[in-house]
Coordinates of C-alpha atoms (C1' of nucleotides) in Angstrom, one line a residue:
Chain A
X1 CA 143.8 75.1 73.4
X2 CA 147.9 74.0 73.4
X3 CA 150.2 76.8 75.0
X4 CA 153.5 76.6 75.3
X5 CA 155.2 75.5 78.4
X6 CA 158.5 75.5 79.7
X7 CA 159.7 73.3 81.7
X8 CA 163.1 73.4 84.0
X9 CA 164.1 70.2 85.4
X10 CA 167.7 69.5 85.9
X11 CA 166.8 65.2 86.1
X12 CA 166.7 64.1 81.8
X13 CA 164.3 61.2 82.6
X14 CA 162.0 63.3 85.0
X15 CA 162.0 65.8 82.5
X16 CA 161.3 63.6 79.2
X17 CA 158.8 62.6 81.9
X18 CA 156.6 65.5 81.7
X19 CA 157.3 66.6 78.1
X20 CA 155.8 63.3 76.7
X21 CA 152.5 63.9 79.1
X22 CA 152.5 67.5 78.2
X23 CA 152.8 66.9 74.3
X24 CA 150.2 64.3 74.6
X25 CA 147.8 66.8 75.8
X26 CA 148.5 68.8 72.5
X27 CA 150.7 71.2 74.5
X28 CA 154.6 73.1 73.0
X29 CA 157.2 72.2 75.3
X30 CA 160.2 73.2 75.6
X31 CA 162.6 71.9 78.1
X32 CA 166.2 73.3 80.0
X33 CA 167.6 71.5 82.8
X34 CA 168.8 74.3 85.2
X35 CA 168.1 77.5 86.7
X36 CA 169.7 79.9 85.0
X37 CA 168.6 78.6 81.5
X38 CA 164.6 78.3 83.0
X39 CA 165.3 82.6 83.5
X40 CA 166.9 82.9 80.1
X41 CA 164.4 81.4 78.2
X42 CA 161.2 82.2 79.9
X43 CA 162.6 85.9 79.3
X44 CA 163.0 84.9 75.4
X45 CA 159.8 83.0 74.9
X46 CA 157.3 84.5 77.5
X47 CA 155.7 81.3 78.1
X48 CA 152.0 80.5 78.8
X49 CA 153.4 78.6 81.9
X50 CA 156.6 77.2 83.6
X51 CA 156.7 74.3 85.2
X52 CA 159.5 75.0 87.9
X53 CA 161.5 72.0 89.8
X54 CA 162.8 73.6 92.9
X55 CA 166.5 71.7 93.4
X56 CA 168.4 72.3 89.9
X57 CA 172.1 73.6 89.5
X58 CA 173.3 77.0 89.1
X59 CA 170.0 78.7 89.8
X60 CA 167.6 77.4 92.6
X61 CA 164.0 76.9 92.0
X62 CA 162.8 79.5 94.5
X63 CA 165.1 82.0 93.1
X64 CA 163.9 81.5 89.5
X65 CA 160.4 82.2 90.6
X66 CA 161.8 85.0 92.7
X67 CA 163.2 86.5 89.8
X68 CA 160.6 85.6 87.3
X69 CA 157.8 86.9 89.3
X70 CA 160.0 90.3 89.9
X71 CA 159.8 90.8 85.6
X72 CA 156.8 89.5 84.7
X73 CA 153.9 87.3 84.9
X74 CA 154.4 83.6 84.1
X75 CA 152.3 81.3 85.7
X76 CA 154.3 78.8 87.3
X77 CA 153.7 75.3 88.8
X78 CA 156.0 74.3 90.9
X79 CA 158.0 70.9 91.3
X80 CA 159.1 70.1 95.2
X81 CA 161.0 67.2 96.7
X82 CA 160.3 68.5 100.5
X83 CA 157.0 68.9 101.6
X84 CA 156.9 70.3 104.9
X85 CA 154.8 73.1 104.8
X86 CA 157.0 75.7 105.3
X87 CA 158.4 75.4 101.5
X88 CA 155.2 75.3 100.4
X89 CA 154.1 78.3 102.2
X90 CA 157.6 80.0 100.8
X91 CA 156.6 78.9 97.2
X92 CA 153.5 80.6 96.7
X93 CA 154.5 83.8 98.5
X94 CA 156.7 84.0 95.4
X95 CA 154.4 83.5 93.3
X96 CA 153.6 80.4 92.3
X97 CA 150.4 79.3 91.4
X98 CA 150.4 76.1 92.2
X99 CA 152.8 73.2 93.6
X100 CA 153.2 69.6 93.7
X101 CA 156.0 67.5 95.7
X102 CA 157.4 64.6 94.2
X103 CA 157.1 61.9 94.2
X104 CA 154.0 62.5 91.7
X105 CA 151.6 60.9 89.4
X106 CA 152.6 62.8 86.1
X107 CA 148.6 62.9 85.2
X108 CA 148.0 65.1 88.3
X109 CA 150.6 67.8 87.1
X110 CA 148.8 67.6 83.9
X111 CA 145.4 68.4 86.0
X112 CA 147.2 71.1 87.2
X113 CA 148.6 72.1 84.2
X114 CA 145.1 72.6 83.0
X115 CA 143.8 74.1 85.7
X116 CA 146.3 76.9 85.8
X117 CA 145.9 77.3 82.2
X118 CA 142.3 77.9 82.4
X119 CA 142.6 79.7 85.6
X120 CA 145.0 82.7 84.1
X121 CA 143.7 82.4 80.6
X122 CA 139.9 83.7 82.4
X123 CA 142.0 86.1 84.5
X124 CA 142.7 87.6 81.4
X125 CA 139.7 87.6 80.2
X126 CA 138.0 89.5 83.3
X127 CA 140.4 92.0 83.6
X128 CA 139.5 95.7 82.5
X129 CA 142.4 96.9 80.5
X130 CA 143.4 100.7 81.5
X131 CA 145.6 103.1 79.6
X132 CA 145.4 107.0 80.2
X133 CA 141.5 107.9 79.9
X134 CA 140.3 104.3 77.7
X135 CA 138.9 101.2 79.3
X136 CA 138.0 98.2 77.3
X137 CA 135.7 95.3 79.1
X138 CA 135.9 92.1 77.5
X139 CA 133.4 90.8 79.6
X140 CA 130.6 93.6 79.0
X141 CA 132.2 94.0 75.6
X142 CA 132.5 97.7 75.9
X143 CA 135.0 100.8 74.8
X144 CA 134.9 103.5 77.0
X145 CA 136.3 106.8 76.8
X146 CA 136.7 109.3 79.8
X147 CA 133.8 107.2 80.9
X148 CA 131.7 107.7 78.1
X149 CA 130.5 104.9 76.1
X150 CA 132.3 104.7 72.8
X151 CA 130.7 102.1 69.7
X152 CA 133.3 100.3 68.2
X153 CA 132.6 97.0 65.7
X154 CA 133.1 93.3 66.4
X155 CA 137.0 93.9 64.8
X156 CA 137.7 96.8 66.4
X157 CA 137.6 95.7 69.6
X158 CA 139.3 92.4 69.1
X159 CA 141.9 94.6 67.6
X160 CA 141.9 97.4 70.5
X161 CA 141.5 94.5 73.3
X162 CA 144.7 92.4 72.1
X163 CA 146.5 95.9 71.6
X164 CA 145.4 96.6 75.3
X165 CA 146.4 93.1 76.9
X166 CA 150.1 94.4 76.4
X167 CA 150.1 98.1 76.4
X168 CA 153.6 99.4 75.1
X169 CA 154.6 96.5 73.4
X170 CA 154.4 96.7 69.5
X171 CA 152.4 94.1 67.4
X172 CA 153.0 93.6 63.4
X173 CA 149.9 93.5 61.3
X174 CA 150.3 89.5 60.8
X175 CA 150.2 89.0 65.0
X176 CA 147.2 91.3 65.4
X177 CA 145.3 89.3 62.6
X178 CA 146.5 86.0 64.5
X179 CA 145.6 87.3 67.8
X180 CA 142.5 89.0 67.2
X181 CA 141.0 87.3 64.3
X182 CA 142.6 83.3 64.9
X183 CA 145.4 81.3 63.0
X184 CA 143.3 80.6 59.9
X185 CA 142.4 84.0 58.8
X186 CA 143.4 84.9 55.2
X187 CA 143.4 88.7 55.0
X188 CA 145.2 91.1 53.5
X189 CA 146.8 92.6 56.3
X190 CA 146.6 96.2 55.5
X191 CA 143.1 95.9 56.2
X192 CA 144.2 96.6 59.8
X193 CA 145.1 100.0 59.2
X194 CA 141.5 100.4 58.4
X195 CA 140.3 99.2 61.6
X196 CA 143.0 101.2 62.8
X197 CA 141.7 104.6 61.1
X198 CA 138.4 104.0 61.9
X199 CA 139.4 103.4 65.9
X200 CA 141.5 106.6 65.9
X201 CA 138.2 108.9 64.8
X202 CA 136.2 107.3 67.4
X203 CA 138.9 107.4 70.5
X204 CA 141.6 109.8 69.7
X205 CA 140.9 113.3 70.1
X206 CA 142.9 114.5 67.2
X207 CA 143.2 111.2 65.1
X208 CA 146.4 113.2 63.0
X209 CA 148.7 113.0 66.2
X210 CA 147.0 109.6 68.2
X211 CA 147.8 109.5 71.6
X212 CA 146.8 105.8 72.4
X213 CA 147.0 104.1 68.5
X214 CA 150.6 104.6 67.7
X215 CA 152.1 103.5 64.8
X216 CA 155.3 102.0 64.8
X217 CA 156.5 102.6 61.5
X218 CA 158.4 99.5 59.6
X219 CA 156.8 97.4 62.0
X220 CA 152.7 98.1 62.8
X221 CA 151.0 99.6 66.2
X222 CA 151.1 99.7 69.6
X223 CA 148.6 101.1 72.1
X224 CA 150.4 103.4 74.4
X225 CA 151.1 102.7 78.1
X226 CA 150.5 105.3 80.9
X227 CA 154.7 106.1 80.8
X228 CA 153.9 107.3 77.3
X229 CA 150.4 108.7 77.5
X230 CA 151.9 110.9 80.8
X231 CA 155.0 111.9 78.9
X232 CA 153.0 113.0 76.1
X233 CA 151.8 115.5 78.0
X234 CA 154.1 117.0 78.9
X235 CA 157.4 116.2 76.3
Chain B
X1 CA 131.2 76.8 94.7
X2 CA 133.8 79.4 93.2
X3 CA 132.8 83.0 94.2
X4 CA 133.6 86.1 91.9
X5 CA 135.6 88.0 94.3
X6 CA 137.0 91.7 93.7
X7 CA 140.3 93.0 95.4
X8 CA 141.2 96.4 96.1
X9 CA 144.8 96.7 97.9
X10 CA 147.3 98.9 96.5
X11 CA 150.5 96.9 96.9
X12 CA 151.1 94.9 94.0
X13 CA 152.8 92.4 96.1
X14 CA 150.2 92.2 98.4
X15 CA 147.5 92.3 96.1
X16 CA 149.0 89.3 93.5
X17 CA 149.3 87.4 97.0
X18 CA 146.0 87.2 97.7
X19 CA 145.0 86.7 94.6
X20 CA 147.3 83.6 94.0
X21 CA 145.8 82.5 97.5
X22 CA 141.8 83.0 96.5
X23 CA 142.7 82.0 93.2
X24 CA 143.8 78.3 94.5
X25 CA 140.5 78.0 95.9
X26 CA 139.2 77.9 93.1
X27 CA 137.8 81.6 93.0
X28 CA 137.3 84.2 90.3
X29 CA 139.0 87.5 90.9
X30 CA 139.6 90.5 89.6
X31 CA 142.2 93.0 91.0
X32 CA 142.3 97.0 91.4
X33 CA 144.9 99.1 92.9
X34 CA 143.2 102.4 94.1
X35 CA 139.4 103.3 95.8
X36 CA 138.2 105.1 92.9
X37 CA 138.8 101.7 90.6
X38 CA 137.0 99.4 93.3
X39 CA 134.2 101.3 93.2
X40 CA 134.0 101.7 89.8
X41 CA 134.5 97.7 89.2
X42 CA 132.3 96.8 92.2
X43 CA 129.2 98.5 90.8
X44 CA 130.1 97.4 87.2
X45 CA 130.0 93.6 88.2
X46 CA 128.4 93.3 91.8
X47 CA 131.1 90.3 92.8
X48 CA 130.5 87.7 95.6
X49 CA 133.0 89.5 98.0
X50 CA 134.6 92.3 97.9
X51 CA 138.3 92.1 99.8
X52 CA 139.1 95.9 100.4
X53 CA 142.5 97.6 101.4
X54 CA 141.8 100.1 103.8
X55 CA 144.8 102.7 103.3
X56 CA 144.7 103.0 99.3
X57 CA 145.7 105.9 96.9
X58 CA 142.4 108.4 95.5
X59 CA 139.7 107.1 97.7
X60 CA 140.5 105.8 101.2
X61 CA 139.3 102.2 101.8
X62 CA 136.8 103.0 104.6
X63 CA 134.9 105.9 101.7
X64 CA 134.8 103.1 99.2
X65 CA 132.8 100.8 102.2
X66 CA 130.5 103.6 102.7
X67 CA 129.6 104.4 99.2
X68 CA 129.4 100.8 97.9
X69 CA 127.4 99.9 101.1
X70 CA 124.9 102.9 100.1
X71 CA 124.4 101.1 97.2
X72 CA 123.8 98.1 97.5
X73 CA 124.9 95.1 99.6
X74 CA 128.2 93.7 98.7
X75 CA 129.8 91.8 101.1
X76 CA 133.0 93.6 102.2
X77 CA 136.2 92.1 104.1
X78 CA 138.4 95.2 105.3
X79 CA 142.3 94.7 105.5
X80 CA 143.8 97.1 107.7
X81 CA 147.3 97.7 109.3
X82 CA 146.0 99.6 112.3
X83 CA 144.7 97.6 114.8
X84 CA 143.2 100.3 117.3
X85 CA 140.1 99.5 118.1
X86 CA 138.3 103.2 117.1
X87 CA 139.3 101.9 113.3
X88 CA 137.6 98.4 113.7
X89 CA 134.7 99.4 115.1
X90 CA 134.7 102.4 112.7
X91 CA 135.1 99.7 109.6
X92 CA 132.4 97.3 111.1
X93 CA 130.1 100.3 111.8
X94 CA 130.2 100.9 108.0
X95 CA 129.0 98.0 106.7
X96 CA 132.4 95.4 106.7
X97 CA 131.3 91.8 107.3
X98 CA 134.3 90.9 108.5
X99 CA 137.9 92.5 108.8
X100 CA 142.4 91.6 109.3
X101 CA 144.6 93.8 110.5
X102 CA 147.8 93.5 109.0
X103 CA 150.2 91.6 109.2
X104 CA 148.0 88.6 108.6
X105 CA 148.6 85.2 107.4
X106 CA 147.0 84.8 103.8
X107 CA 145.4 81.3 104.7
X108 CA 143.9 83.5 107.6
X109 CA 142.2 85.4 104.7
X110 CA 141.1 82.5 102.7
X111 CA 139.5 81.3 105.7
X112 CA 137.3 84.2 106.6
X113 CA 136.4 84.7 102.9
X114 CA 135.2 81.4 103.0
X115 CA 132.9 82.1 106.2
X116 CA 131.9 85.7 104.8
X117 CA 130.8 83.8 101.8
X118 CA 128.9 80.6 103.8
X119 CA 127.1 83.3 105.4
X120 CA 126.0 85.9 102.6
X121 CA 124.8 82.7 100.0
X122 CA 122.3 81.3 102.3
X123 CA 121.1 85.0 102.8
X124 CA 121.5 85.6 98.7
X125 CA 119.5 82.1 98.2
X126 CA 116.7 83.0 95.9
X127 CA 117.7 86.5 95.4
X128 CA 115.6 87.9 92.5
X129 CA 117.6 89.9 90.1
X130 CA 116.4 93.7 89.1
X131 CA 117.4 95.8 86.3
X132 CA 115.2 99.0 86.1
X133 CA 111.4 97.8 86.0
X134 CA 112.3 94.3 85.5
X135 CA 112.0 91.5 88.1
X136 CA 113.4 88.0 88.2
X137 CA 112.6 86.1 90.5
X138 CA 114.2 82.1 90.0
X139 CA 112.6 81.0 93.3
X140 CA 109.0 81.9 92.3
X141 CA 110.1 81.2 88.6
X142 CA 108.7 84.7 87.7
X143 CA 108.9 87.8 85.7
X144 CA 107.4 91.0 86.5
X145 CA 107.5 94.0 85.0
X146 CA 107.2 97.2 86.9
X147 CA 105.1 94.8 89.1
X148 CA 103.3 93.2 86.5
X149 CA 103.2 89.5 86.3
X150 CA 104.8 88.5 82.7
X151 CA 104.1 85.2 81.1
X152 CA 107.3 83.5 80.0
X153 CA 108.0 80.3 78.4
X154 CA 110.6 77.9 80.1
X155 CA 113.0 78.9 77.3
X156 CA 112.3 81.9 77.3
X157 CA 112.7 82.6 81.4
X158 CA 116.1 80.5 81.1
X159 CA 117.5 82.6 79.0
X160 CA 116.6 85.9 81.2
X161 CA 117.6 84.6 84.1
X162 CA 120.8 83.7 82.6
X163 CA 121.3 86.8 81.5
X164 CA 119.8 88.5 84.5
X165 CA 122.4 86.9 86.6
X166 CA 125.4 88.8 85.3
X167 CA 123.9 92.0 84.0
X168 CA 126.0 93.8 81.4
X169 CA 127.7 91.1 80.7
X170 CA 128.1 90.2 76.8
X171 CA 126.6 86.4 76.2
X172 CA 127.5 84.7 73.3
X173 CA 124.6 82.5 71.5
X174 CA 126.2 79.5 72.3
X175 CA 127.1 80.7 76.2
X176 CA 123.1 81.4 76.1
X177 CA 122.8 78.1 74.7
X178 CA 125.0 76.2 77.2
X179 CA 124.2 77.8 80.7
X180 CA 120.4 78.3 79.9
X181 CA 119.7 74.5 78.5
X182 CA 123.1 72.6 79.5
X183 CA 126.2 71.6 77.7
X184 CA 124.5 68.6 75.0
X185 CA 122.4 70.4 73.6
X186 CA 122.8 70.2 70.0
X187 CA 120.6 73.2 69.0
X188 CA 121.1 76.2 66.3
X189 CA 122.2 78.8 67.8
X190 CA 120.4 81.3 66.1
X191 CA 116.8 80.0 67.7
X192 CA 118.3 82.0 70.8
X193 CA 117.3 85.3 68.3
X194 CA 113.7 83.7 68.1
X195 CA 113.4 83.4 72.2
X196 CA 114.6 87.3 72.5
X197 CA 112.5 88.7 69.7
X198 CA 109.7 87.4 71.9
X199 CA 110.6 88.3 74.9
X200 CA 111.2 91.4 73.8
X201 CA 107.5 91.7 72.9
X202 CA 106.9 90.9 76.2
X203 CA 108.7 93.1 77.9
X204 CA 110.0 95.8 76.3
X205 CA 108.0 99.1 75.9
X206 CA 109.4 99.8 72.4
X207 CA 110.5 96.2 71.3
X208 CA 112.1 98.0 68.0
X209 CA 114.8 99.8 70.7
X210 CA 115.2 97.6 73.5
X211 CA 115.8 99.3 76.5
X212 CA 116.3 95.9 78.3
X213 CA 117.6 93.5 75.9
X214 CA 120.7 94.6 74.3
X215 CA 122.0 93.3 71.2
X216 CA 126.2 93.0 71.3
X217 CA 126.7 93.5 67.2
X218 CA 129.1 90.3 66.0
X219 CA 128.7 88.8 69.6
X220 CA 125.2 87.7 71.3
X221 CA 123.0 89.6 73.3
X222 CA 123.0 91.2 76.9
X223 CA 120.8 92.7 79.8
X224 CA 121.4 96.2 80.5
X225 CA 122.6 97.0 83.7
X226 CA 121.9 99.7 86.3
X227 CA 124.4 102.0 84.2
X228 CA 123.4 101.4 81.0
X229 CA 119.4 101.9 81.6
X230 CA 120.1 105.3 83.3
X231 CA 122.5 106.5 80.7
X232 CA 120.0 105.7 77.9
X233 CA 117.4 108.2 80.3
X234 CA 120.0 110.9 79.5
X235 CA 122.5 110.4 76.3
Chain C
dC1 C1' 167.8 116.0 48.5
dG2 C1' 165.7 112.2 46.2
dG3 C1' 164.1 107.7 45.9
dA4 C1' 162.0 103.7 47.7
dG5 C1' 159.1 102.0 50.8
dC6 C1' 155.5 102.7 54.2
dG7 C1' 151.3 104.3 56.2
dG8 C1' 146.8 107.2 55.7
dT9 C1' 142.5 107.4 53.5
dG10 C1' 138.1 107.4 50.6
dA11 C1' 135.2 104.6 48.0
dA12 C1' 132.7 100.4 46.6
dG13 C1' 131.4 95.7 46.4
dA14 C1' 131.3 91.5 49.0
dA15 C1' 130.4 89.2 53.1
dC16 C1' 128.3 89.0 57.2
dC17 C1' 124.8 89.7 61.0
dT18 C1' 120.3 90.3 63.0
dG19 C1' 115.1 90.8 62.8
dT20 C1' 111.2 88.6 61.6
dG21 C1' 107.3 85.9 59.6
dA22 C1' 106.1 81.3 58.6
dA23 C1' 105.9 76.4 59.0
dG24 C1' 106.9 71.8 60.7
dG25 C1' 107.0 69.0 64.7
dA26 C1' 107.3 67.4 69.5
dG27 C1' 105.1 67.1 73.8
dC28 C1' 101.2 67.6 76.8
dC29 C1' 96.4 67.3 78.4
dG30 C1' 91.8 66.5 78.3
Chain D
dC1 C1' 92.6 61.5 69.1
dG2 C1' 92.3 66.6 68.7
dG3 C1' 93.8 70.8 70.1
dC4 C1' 97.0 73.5 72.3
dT5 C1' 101.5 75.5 73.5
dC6 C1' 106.1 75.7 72.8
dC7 C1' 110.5 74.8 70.4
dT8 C1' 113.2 74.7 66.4
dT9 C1' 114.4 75.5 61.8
dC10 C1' 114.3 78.0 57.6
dA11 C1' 114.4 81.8 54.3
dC12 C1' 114.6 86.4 53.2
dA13 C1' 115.1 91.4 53.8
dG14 C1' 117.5 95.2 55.4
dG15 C1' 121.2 97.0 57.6
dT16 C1' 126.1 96.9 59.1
dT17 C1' 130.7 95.7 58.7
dC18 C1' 134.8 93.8 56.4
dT19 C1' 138.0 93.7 52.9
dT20 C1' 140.2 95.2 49.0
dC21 C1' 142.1 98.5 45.9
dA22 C1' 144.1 102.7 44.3
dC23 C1' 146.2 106.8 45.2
dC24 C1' 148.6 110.2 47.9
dG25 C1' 151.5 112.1 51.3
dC26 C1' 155.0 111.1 54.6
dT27 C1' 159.2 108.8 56.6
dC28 C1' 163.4 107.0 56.5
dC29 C1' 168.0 106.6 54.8
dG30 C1' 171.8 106.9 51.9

DNA sequence: CGGAGCGGTGAAGAACCTGTGAAGGAGCCG
DNA sequence: CGGCTCCTTCACAGGTTCTTCACCGCTCCG
């Protein structure tokens, strides 16, 4: 599985470094050497991890994570020169999810690498997605419905469960196929406004006017978040 | 040993915290931010551990404790940030194994959940695992049904127990595959269907509509849970 | 207001999935 | 060695689901 990793580390060699180890594992890097430029494109990219050195210019370590973790999610790993505990205490209370102090054997951040990978990618996984009165389980592989079991086929939920992972945020046709189906899957992709039909008459309680399968028109559907499914009802 | 361990506190910041903290020890978890959803997700997937907020929005932490501990046994650490000593007594009357007041250090945390857990394995140590009428019982390397001894083959108790471990939870073939008979073992996956149709003759009362072993369309296979073999009582 | 483009929908064949009987073969035990 | 149980594979049937296509109504925008 290669995700795509960004990593902020103001020193070139140090940071070649780690992009040679992480490409070697198969993973995308991509690499800025300061703080403000780690915020900046970890905003843009939304990467499947960050691999954070704490002393860089213009933007501190610590306060990238601070910031990060404020808007979002990324896992990060961060890179520390002092080791007392104390710093290493402060990094994880802001979130990181892991840490190593230099000096470091670059293989052991690539064990960590994988280990955080793995660890957030079966976070996601075990989660229950939420919105308004709909739960999908990917574990039990279930659709439910005010609590009531609702049958939906193998592409519908793959369909429903990547729309859920992000709730608000507004897929095209071509990235639900790639998400929920894999790279390599030559459809015509229309046919997810089939599986999209078919979903609205089993969740929505008037399919006309959906209230969790929009459709963002020019672009393809979103699944809508509590803001929306609240202010719907009363606009 | 990495423990599935469910976490009901209704800060975010608190919550992601521990979570970061339990994660690094290599745990499993899975987060909720009100009483009404840690009940829902404890029964749903019985975790190891269940680390449980005690002021939380919809049902107060201490009702959660009392209905999940009439239900079943779940280990339960309370977090609570008053530290009179009616509330801790009142907490450990209701079932808590063990209990912070706030504010407490997080490795604090990781500590007790690691003595809470020490202590409720060597008491779970050949639990046997029921779902309605069925028995499993990996220590005596039985089946029963509604008391009756069952005959199983090897391959064929694998696979229950397997599934019997995590009820409700979708197995693919090749999961079934992996945890019942190990990691090289180069076998169609389809001879799982062969092991189930029998076992289904074996233990289901109408094989043709399993009431027991659940087939996940597109998927694998499953053991109905608790929820699911009461529901099918009354649809 | 009109046109171009976009999304909704029903139908139908193709593709896929599971249940099941049968058969070959490995391992075990007397 | 013979007989037994068990595991695995295979092939086919029946059912379900996926995909495509064609057509229509709607939306957007000039």
């Amino acid at each position: 599985m290669p995700a795509r990793i960004l990593v902020a580390e103001d020193d070139l060699k140090q940071a070649e470094l780690i992009r040679r180890y992480l490409e070697r594992e198969g993973h995308l890097t991509v690499v800025v050497h300061d703080g403000r430029a780690a915020i900046d494109e970890a905003r843009r990219r939304s990467p499947d991890l960050l691999v954070l050195d704490v002393m860089m210019p213009k933007v501190d370590g610590l306060d990238v994570c601070r910031v990060l973790r404020a808007d979002g999610e990324v896992p990060i790993i961060m890179l520390t020169a002092r080791s007392t505990e104390d710093d290493l205490l402060l990094g994880l209370d802001l979130g990181a999810d892991d840490y190593l102090t230099k000096p470091y054997n670059p293989r052991e951040l690539v064990a960590r690498v994988r280990t955080v990978l793995r660890r957030t990618r079966s976070r996601a996984e075990g989660q229950v997605y939420r919105v308004g009165e709909l739960e999908i389980d990917p574990i039990r592989h279930e659709v439910r419905l005010a609590g009531r079991l609702v049958e939906v086929t193998p592409a519908e939920f793959k369909i429903l469960a990547c729309l859920a992972a992000s709730p608000g945020r507004a897929f095209s046709r071509q990235q639900l196929l790639e998400h929920a189906f894999g790279f390599d899957h030559y459809v015509f992709d229309r046919t997810i406004d089939v599986h999209v039909m078919n979903l609205r008459k089993k969740i929505e309680p008037s399919p006309g006017t959906p209230a969790y399968l929009k459709t963002v028109y020019g672009v393809g559907y979103k699944l809508a978040d509590a803001t929306t499914v609240v202010a719907s009802d009363a606009p």
